[in-house]
Every structure is written in C-alpha cells, then in structure tokens.
XYZ file of C-alpha atoms in Angstrom:
114
model
C 93.528 117.074 92.490
C 95.617 116.399 95.487
C 99.188 115.320 94.880
C 101.950 113.952 97.182
C 105.357 114.441 95.315
C 108.239 112.629 96.722
C 111.901 113.349 95.908
C 115.210 112.712 97.171
C 115.720 108.887 96.408
C 118.789 107.525 94.769
C 121.807 105.203 94.903
C 124.000 105.339 98.046
C 126.582 103.155 99.598
C 126.089 101.261 102.744
C 126.542 103.816 105.756
C 125.674 106.770 103.670
C 122.766 109.108 103.918
C 119.651 110.339 101.896
C 116.944 112.797 102.713
C 113.496 112.214 101.138
C 110.994 114.973 100.862
C 107.082 114.829 100.381
C 105.462 117.731 99.362
C 101.551 118.180 99.131
C 99.446 120.572 97.033
C 96.747 120.972 99.700
C 97.029 122.871 102.964
C 95.398 120.268 104.930
C 98.570 118.290 104.660
C 100.129 120.383 107.283
C 97.577 119.535 109.950
C 97.424 115.862 109.864
C 99.601 112.763 110.364
C 101.786 111.964 107.532
C 103.651 108.466 107.082
C 106.518 107.053 105.104
C 106.038 103.441 103.886
C 108.535 101.439 101.861
C 108.199 98.147 99.541
C 111.148 96.073 98.781
C 110.806 93.725 95.867
C 108.565 90.610 96.746
C 107.744 92.240 100.098
C 104.680 93.865 101.684
C 104.547 97.478 101.912
C 105.614 98.350 105.503
C 105.198 101.428 107.650
C 108.581 103.089 108.202
C 107.737 106.364 110.172
C 105.015 108.599 111.040
C 104.661 112.261 112.350
C 101.325 113.672 113.677
C 100.100 117.280 113.809
C 101.652 117.716 117.266
C 104.948 116.355 115.858
C 105.001 113.245 117.674
C 106.814 110.503 115.876
C 106.710 106.673 115.447
C 109.473 104.597 113.848
C 109.619 100.921 113.140
C 112.200 99.099 115.030
C 114.597 98.471 112.150
C 115.119 102.236 111.563
C 115.167 103.544 115.165
C 118.166 105.796 115.767
C 118.865 105.829 112.017
C 115.922 107.649 110.438
C 114.329 110.962 111.440
C 110.988 112.080 110.289
C 110.158 115.882 110.411
C 107.837 118.471 108.805
C 108.110 122.007 107.550
C 104.372 123.184 107.694
C 105.191 126.322 106.072
C 106.416 124.518 102.918
C 103.731 121.767 103.247
C 106.512 119.222 103.332
C 107.561 116.085 105.341
C 111.131 114.865 105.320
C 112.662 111.472 106.134
C 116.339 111.866 106.969
C 117.955 108.475 106.501
C 121.353 107.846 107.994
C 123.576 104.918 108.422
C 121.789 103.223 105.576
C 121.934 99.508 105.222
C 121.344 97.140 102.183
C 117.975 96.059 103.701
C 116.714 99.713 103.471
C 116.630 99.203 99.683
C 113.026 99.730 98.658
C 110.594 102.091 97.008
C 109.582 104.532 99.555
C 106.067 106.113 99.526
C 104.522 109.149 101.338
C 100.957 108.717 102.632
C 98.374 110.928 104.161
C 94.724 110.654 104.872
C 92.165 113.385 104.600
C 88.628 111.917 103.833
C 90.472 109.359 101.580
C 93.997 107.891 101.387
C 96.582 109.667 99.398
C 99.769 108.175 98.238
C 102.828 109.671 96.427
C 104.316 107.918 93.290
C 107.298 106.466 95.148
C 110.935 107.166 95.319
C 113.611 104.402 94.689
C 116.250 104.048 97.431
C 118.990 101.674 96.605
C 121.728 101.010 99.043
C 124.878 99.079 97.669
C 127.299 97.216 99.679
C-alpha cells in the first residue's frame, strides 16, 4: 500500500522557520508532481505549493518569497521550507500526489504563535 509520510511540523514563534518532509514508499513519487496543501480550522483545504517532475514550482500568493518547495528524488522525498512564518500559516499541512488515484499523507500540524 502506497504511503505518503509527512514530518517536520511543530510549534514555532512568528518569524521562525520549519521544514516539512514528505516521503513516499513508491518510486513513481519521484517522477510526478507533488503538492503541499494546508487546512486551517473551519477553512477549506488550500493548495500551498507544487513541484513537478521538471522541478518547476508554483506557490500560492500568500507564501511567495517565504516558502520553498524542493525534492530529493534519490530519497523519494519532497520538502517544504517555511521561513518568516506568520500566525495565519497555522494549519494542518498535507502532502499530495497523483498516480492513477489521489494519495494524501496523514497531515502534520504547524502552529505559529504570536
């Protein structure tokens, strides 16, 4: 069974940094697009960043210049470096990939305190 495993969430003060990781158990993960989504309490899940197989990237406007998505294909891992964190970044962050069907990680909590 394919698994996407996220790690790296936690509690950080405003202006701090966190690095999220998403590791997959299957090799196809390194050859497709991978996304990070987030969902704050009472809010819809929103797309935060995407990286494709050619390492082109997309960021939602609210995180541009602060977040960086990258991948290590040898390790089947995608990262989300989050800098200059704000309280509005507080959410559960999910890794997503598609291969025939949608795959989601279990989520990792990011809490930014002011």
